[in-house]
Amino acid sequence: MPQRHLLTSTLAAFSLLALAACTVPGSGDDGTDTSTDGSSGASGDVASCLEGNWSLDTADLAGQLQAYFVENGTPVTSTTQDGAVTLDVDADTMTFESGVTFTMTAVTEGLTMVIAQDQAGISTGAWTVEGDDVVFSDWDNGITITNTITIGGESVGDSMELPADTGAGVPMTVNCDGDTLTTKPDESPFTSRWSRIG
């Protein structure tokens, strides 16, 4: 596979990964929400389930990224992660804090390509429950995405453009059940899995 094609496809998938990892559950860019919660039809149950502190399973997300490339014929040899992502939910506010790096290694035409993506910062906003839906408002996106790319040990770039609404309003399907939570943006093939930590 030509290096340029591999680089382009890898960055495209990292963009999808950023959508999965850096967007809060269900926030609409117009302040509305189209997601549903699989735990209950009652607003009180949805709210009580979501409230608390959640930790993202970053290893699972890295594994999904690895599988995505392998299934699509890209010669990725490893995908790792370092750091943590948390989601804190109280009665009025959601706060998403990211400090994670995903690193992907691929070998093509005898050269090793490594892309490391840092997702760092804090995003926060107000939320309410309307029926089965979670509705967000006054969202402040503070997540920064930075990529470091090397091919054959030489740096070839350190940034890329992401969709304008990354972290600020991609509709998501949300399922909350006890101490487990899953979120999946409509535009992403990846599902984020969260565990309650408080």
PDB file of C-alpha atoms in Angstrom:
ATOM      1  CA  MET A   1       0.000   0.000   0.000  1.00  0.00           C
ATOM      2  CA  PRO A   2       1.480   3.385  -0.970  1.00  0.00           C
ATOM      3  CA  GLN A   3       2.633   5.495   1.956  1.00  0.00           C
ATOM      4  CA  ARG A   4       0.459   8.498   1.046  1.00  0.00           C
ATOM      5  CA  HIS A   5      -2.703   6.354   0.905  1.00  0.00           C
ATOM      6  CA  LEU A   6      -1.830   4.689   4.205  1.00  0.00           C
ATOM      7  CA  LEU A   7      -1.196   8.057   5.853  1.00  0.00           C
ATOM      8  CA  THR A   8      -4.466   9.496   4.530  1.00  0.00           C
ATOM      9  CA  SER A   9      -6.560   6.505   5.597  1.00  0.00           C
ATOM     10  CA  THR A  10      -4.902   6.395   9.010  1.00  0.00           C
ATOM     11  CA  LEU A  11      -5.581  10.080   9.670  1.00  0.00           C
ATOM     12  CA  ALA A  12      -9.176   9.637   8.522  1.00  0.00           C
ATOM     13  CA  ALA A  13      -9.706   6.836  11.020  1.00  0.00           C
ATOM     14  CA  PHE A  14      -8.016   8.852  13.756  1.00  0.00           C
ATOM     15  CA  SER A  15     -10.521  11.593  12.986  1.00  0.00           C
ATOM     16  CA  LEU A  16     -13.302   9.078  13.581  1.00  0.00           C
ATOM     17  CA  LEU A  17     -11.597   7.967  16.782  1.00  0.00           C
ATOM     18  CA  ALA A  18     -11.493  11.565  17.966  1.00  0.00           C
ATOM     19  CA  LEU A  19     -15.232  11.804  17.374  1.00  0.00           C
ATOM     20  CA  ALA A  20     -15.755   8.683  19.473  1.00  0.00           C
ATOM     21  CA  ALA A  21     -13.466   9.682  22.303  1.00  0.00           C
ATOM     22  CA  CYS A  22     -13.894  13.426  22.477  1.00  0.00           C
ATOM     23  CA  THR A  23     -17.620  13.967  22.243  1.00  0.00           C
ATOM     24  CA  VAL A  24     -19.919  13.878  25.222  1.00  0.00           C
ATOM     25  CA  PRO A  25     -22.988  11.616  25.052  1.00  0.00           C
ATOM     26  CA  GLY A  26     -25.583  12.951  22.669  1.00  0.00           C
ATOM     27  CA  SER A  27     -24.810  16.672  22.508  1.00  0.00           C
ATOM     28  CA  GLY A  28     -26.360  18.333  19.452  1.00  0.00           C
ATOM     29  CA  ASP A  29     -24.580  21.242  17.779  1.00  0.00           C
ATOM     30  CA  ASP A  30     -27.851  23.162  17.886  1.00  0.00           C
ATOM     31  CA  GLY A  31     -28.322  22.481  21.588  1.00  0.00           C
ATOM     32  CA  THR A  32     -30.703  19.589  21.025  1.00  0.00           C
ATOM     33  CA  ASP A  33     -30.291  15.856  21.199  1.00  0.00           C
ATOM     34  CA  THR A  34     -31.327  12.921  19.052  1.00  0.00           C
ATOM     35  CA  SER A  35     -29.920  10.063  21.129  1.00  0.00           C
ATOM     36  CA  THR A  36     -31.853   7.630  23.274  1.00  0.00           C
ATOM     37  CA  ASP A  37     -31.000   5.823  26.457  1.00  0.00           C
ATOM     38  CA  GLY A  38     -31.406   2.062  26.603  1.00  0.00           C
ATOM     39  CA  SER A  39     -31.788   1.747  30.372  1.00  0.00           C
ATOM     40  CA  SER A  40     -35.312   3.010  30.925  1.00  0.00           C
ATOM     41  CA  GLY A  41     -38.193   5.016  29.531  1.00  0.00           C
ATOM     42  CA  ALA A  42     -38.427   7.198  32.647  1.00  0.00           C
ATOM     43  CA  SER A  43     -36.635  10.539  32.760  1.00  0.00           C
ATOM     44  CA  GLY A  44     -35.738  10.126  36.439  1.00  0.00           C
ATOM     45  CA  ASP A  45     -34.134   6.740  35.799  1.00  0.00           C
ATOM     46  CA  VAL A  46     -32.053   8.108  32.914  1.00  0.00           C
ATOM     47  CA  ALA A  47     -30.813  11.025  34.995  1.00  0.00           C
ATOM     48  CA  SER A  48     -30.046   8.942  38.068  1.00  0.00           C
ATOM     49  CA  CYS A  49     -28.108   6.431  35.960  1.00  0.00           C
ATOM     50  CA  LEU A  50     -26.004   9.063  34.209  1.00  0.00           C
ATOM     51  CA  GLU A  51     -25.119  11.027  37.324  1.00  0.00           C
ATOM     52  CA  GLY A  52     -21.727  10.137  38.741  1.00  0.00           C
ATOM     53  CA  ASN A  53     -18.128   9.762  37.625  1.00  0.00           C
ATOM     54  CA  TRP A  54     -17.185   7.605  34.629  1.00  0.00           C
ATOM     55  CA  SER A  55     -13.879   6.316  33.259  1.00  0.00           C
ATOM     56  CA  LEU A  56     -13.408   5.510  29.571  1.00  0.00           C
ATOM     57  CA  ASP A  57     -12.035   2.096  28.615  1.00  0.00           C
ATOM     58  CA  THR A  58      -9.254   3.487  26.422  1.00  0.00           C
ATOM     59  CA  ALA A  59      -7.722   0.032  25.833  1.00  0.00           C
ATOM     60  CA  ASP A  60     -11.012  -1.172  24.351  1.00  0.00           C
ATOM     61  CA  LEU A  61     -11.144   1.885  22.077  1.00  0.00           C
ATOM     62  CA  ALA A  62      -7.560   1.272  20.929  1.00  0.00           C
ATOM     63  CA  GLY A  63      -8.491  -2.348  20.210  1.00  0.00           C
ATOM     64  CA  GLN A  64     -11.452  -1.231  18.102  1.00  0.00           C
ATOM     65  CA  LEU A  65      -9.182   1.069  16.098  1.00  0.00           C
ATOM     66  CA  GLN A  66      -6.713  -1.775  15.528  1.00  0.00           C
ATOM     67  CA  ALA A  67      -9.494  -4.128  14.394  1.00  0.00           C
ATOM     68  CA  TYR A  68     -10.947  -1.471  12.102  1.00  0.00           C
ATOM     69  CA  PHE A  69      -7.671  -1.166  10.189  1.00  0.00           C
ATOM     70  CA  VAL A  70      -6.973  -4.885  10.029  1.00  0.00           C
ATOM     71  CA  GLU A  71     -10.485  -5.586   8.723  1.00  0.00           C
ATOM     72  CA  ASN A  72      -9.969  -2.974   6.001  1.00  0.00           C
ATOM     73  CA  GLY A  73      -6.624  -4.360   4.864  1.00  0.00           C
ATOM     74  CA  THR A  74      -4.308  -1.739   6.365  1.00  0.00           C
ATOM     75  CA  PRO A  75      -0.990  -3.188   7.622  1.00  0.00           C
ATOM     76  CA  VAL A  76      -1.224  -1.928  11.209  1.00  0.00           C
ATOM     77  CA  THR A  77       0.995  -3.885  13.587  1.00  0.00           C
ATOM     78  CA  SER A  78       0.019  -2.283  16.909  1.00  0.00           C
ATOM     79  CA  THR A  79      -2.273   0.297  18.486  1.00  0.00           C
ATOM     80  CA  THR A  80      -1.674   1.385  22.070  1.00  0.00           C
ATOM     81  CA  GLN A  81      -2.980   3.982  24.488  1.00  0.00           C
ATOM     82  CA  ASP A  82      -1.653   5.921  27.452  1.00  0.00           C
ATOM     83  CA  GLY A  83      -3.539   8.170  29.849  1.00  0.00           C
ATOM     84  CA  ALA A  84      -7.162   8.474  30.887  1.00  0.00           C
ATOM     85  CA  VAL A  85     -10.502  10.026  29.983  1.00  0.00           C
ATOM     86  CA  THR A  86     -13.226  10.783  32.520  1.00  0.00           C
ATOM     87  CA  LEU A  87     -16.801  12.010  32.392  1.00  0.00           C
ATOM     88  CA  ASP A  88     -18.217  13.672  35.506  1.00  0.00           C
ATOM     89  CA  VAL A  89     -21.970  14.160  35.652  1.00  0.00           C
ATOM     90  CA  ASP A  90     -23.875  16.009  38.370  1.00  0.00           C
ATOM     91  CA  ALA A  91     -27.473  17.188  38.427  1.00  0.00           C
ATOM     92  CA  ASP A  92     -26.785  20.170  36.156  1.00  0.00           C
ATOM     93  CA  THR A  93     -23.404  19.809  34.440  1.00  0.00           C
ATOM     94  CA  MET A  94     -21.340  17.299  32.460  1.00  0.00           C
ATOM     95  CA  THR A  95     -17.555  17.658  32.419  1.00  0.00           C
ATOM     96  CA  PHE A  96     -15.445  15.652  29.961  1.00  0.00           C
ATOM     97  CA  GLU A  97     -11.717  15.562  30.794  1.00  0.00           C
ATOM     98  CA  SER A  98      -9.250  13.962  28.397  1.00  0.00           C
ATOM     99  CA  GLY A  99      -5.554  13.256  28.831  1.00  0.00           C
ATOM    100  CA  VAL A 100      -4.950  10.326  26.509  1.00  0.00           C
ATOM    101  CA  THR A 101      -2.584   9.442  23.665  1.00  0.00           C
ATOM    102  CA  PHE A 102      -3.343   6.766  21.065  1.00  0.00           C
ATOM    103  CA  THR A 103      -0.318   5.474  19.123  1.00  0.00           C
ATOM    104  CA  MET A 104      -0.609   3.419  15.936  1.00  0.00           C
ATOM    105  CA  THR A 105       2.251   1.659  14.140  1.00  0.00           C
ATOM    106  CA  ALA A 106       2.087   0.359  10.564  1.00  0.00           C
ATOM    107  CA  VAL A 107       4.699  -1.046   8.205  1.00  0.00           C
ATOM    108  CA  THR A 108       4.480  -0.381   4.481  1.00  0.00           C
ATOM    109  CA  GLU A 109       7.057  -0.634   1.698  1.00  0.00           C
ATOM    110  CA  GLY A 110       9.647  -1.565   4.302  1.00  0.00           C
ATOM    111  CA  LEU A 111       9.154   1.627   6.291  1.00  0.00           C
ATOM    112  CA  THR A 112       7.592   1.988   9.721  1.00  0.00           C
ATOM    113  CA  MET A 113       4.962   4.690  10.159  1.00  0.00           C
ATOM    114  CA  VAL A 114       3.961   5.837  13.652  1.00  0.00           C
ATOM    115  CA  ILE A 115       1.086   8.202  14.366  1.00  0.00           C
ATOM    116  CA  ALA A 116       0.505   9.406  17.925  1.00  0.00           C
ATOM    117  CA  GLN A 117      -2.637  11.381  18.653  1.00  0.00           C
ATOM    118  CA  ASP A 118      -2.942  13.414  21.865  1.00  0.00           C
ATOM    119  CA  GLN A 119      -6.453  14.301  23.017  1.00  0.00           C
ATOM    120  CA  ALA A 120      -6.148  16.744  25.917  1.00  0.00           C
ATOM    121  CA  GLY A 121      -8.345  19.241  27.703  1.00  0.00           C
ATOM    122  CA  ILE A 122     -11.679  19.748  29.421  1.00  0.00           C
ATOM    123  CA  SER A 123     -15.112  20.321  27.914  1.00  0.00           C
ATOM    124  CA  THR A 124     -18.173  21.103  29.986  1.00  0.00           C
ATOM    125  CA  GLY A 125     -21.805  22.152  29.681  1.00  0.00           C
ATOM    126  CA  ALA A 126     -25.311  21.952  31.080  1.00  0.00           C
ATOM    127  CA  TRP A 127     -27.558  18.942  30.514  1.00  0.00           C
ATOM    128  CA  THR A 128     -31.166  17.952  31.133  1.00  0.00           C
ATOM    129  CA  VAL A 129     -33.318  14.923  30.381  1.00  0.00           C
ATOM    130  CA  GLU A 130     -36.376  15.204  28.146  1.00  0.00           C
ATOM    131  CA  GLY A 131     -38.133  11.864  28.003  1.00  0.00           C
ATOM    132  CA  ASP A 132     -35.474   9.376  26.954  1.00  0.00           C
ATOM    133  CA  ASP A 133     -33.225  12.080  25.517  1.00  0.00           C
ATOM    134  CA  VAL A 134     -30.297  13.962  27.025  1.00  0.00           C
ATOM    135  CA  VAL A 135     -30.258  17.621  25.914  1.00  0.00           C
ATOM    136  CA  PHE A 136     -27.167  19.847  26.201  1.00  0.00           C
ATOM    137  CA  SER A 137     -26.723  23.621  26.277  1.00  0.00           C
ATOM    138  CA  ASP A 138     -23.961  26.197  26.792  1.00  0.00           C
ATOM    139  CA  TRP A 139     -21.311  23.656  25.825  1.00  0.00           C
ATOM    140  CA  ASP A 140     -17.693  24.843  26.124  1.00  0.00           C
ATOM    141  CA  ASN A 141     -15.350  22.672  24.038  1.00  0.00           C
ATOM    142  CA  GLY A 142     -11.811  22.655  25.427  1.00  0.00           C
ATOM    143  CA  ILE A 143     -10.379  19.498  23.839  1.00  0.00           C
ATOM    144  CA  THR A 144      -7.249  19.898  21.691  1.00  0.00           C
ATOM    145  CA  ILE A 145      -6.241  17.229  19.158  1.00  0.00           C
ATOM    146  CA  THR A 146      -2.545  16.992  18.199  1.00  0.00           C
ATOM    147  CA  ASN A 147      -0.942  14.410  15.904  1.00  0.00           C
ATOM    148  CA  THR A 148       2.718  13.492  15.673  1.00  0.00           C
ATOM    149  CA  ILE A 149       3.624  11.514  12.554  1.00  0.00           C
ATOM    150  CA  THR A 150       6.873   9.798  11.631  1.00  0.00           C
ATOM    151  CA  ILE A 151       7.700   7.638   8.606  1.00  0.00           C
ATOM    152  CA  GLY A 152      10.966   5.763   8.629  1.00  0.00           C
ATOM    153  CA  GLY A 153      11.936   7.701  11.743  1.00  0.00           C
ATOM    154  CA  GLU A 154      11.457  11.117  10.096  1.00  0.00           C
ATOM    155  CA  SER A 155       8.758  13.577  11.140  1.00  0.00           C
ATOM    156  CA  VAL A 156       6.241  14.362   8.389  1.00  0.00           C
ATOM    157  CA  GLY A 157       3.711  16.516  10.257  1.00  0.00           C
ATOM    158  CA  ASP A 158       2.113  17.266  13.574  1.00  0.00           C
ATOM    159  CA  SER A 159      -1.468  18.314  12.952  1.00  0.00           C
ATOM    160  CA  MET A 160      -4.620  17.679  10.932  1.00  0.00           C
ATOM    161  CA  GLU A 161      -7.993  19.276  10.450  1.00  0.00           C
ATOM    162  CA  LEU A 162     -10.917  17.627  12.228  1.00  0.00           C
ATOM    163  CA  PRO A 163     -14.642  18.200  11.637  1.00  0.00           C
ATOM    164  CA  ALA A 164     -15.705  21.543  13.092  1.00  0.00           C
ATOM    165  CA  ASP A 165     -18.196  19.950  15.478  1.00  0.00           C
ATOM    166  CA  THR A 166     -15.735  17.457  16.998  1.00  0.00           C
ATOM    167  CA  GLY A 167     -16.344  17.487  20.716  1.00  0.00           C
ATOM    168  CA  ALA A 168     -19.153  19.989  20.335  1.00  0.00           C
ATOM    169  CA  GLY A 169     -22.196  18.199  19.044  1.00  0.00           C
ATOM    170  CA  VAL A 170     -22.183  14.879  17.219  1.00  0.00           C
ATOM    171  CA  PRO A 171     -25.463  13.019  17.887  1.00  0.00           C
ATOM    172  CA  MET A 172     -24.826   9.815  19.841  1.00  0.00           C
ATOM    173  CA  THR A 173     -26.641   6.719  20.953  1.00  0.00           C
ATOM    174  CA  VAL A 174     -26.386   6.401  24.733  1.00  0.00           C
ATOM    175  CA  ASN A 175     -27.028   3.292  26.845  1.00  0.00           C
ATOM    176  CA  CYS A 176     -26.717   3.475  30.630  1.00  0.00           C
ATOM    177  CA  ASP A 177     -27.209   0.459  32.875  1.00  0.00           C
ATOM    178  CA  GLY A 178     -26.038   0.576  36.479  1.00  0.00           C
ATOM    179  CA  ASP A 179     -22.259   0.937  36.462  1.00  0.00           C
ATOM    180  CA  THR A 180     -21.812   0.687  32.686  1.00  0.00           C
ATOM    181  CA  LEU A 181     -22.318   3.303  29.974  1.00  0.00           C
ATOM    182  CA  THR A 182     -21.824   3.168  26.208  1.00  0.00           C
ATOM    183  CA  THR A 183     -21.801   6.064  23.756  1.00  0.00           C
ATOM    184  CA  LYS A 184     -21.589   5.927  19.955  1.00  0.00           C
ATOM    185  CA  PRO A 185     -21.531   8.952  17.629  1.00  0.00           C
ATOM    186  CA  ASP A 186     -23.624   8.492  14.479  1.00  0.00           C
ATOM    187  CA  GLU A 187     -20.603   9.329  12.278  1.00  0.00           C
ATOM    188  CA  SER A 188     -18.210   6.900  13.970  1.00  0.00           C
ATOM    189  CA  PRO A 189     -17.745   3.115  13.766  1.00  0.00           C
ATOM    190  CA  PHE A 190     -16.409   3.141  17.336  1.00  0.00           C
ATOM    191  CA  THR A 191     -18.304   2.675  20.596  1.00  0.00           C
ATOM    192  CA  SER A 192     -16.959   4.226  23.790  1.00  0.00           C
ATOM    193  CA  ARG A 193     -17.387   2.077  26.895  1.00  0.00           C
ATOM    194  CA  TRP A 194     -17.380   3.684  30.324  1.00  0.00           C
ATOM    195  CA  SER A 195     -17.255   2.273  33.858  1.00  0.00           C
ATOM    196  CA  ARG A 196     -18.604   4.051  36.900  1.00  0.00           C
ATOM    197  CA  ILE A 197     -15.852   5.176  39.287  1.00  0.00           C
ATOM    198  CA  GLY A 198     -17.901   7.284  41.646  1.00  0.00           C
TER     199      GLY A 198
END
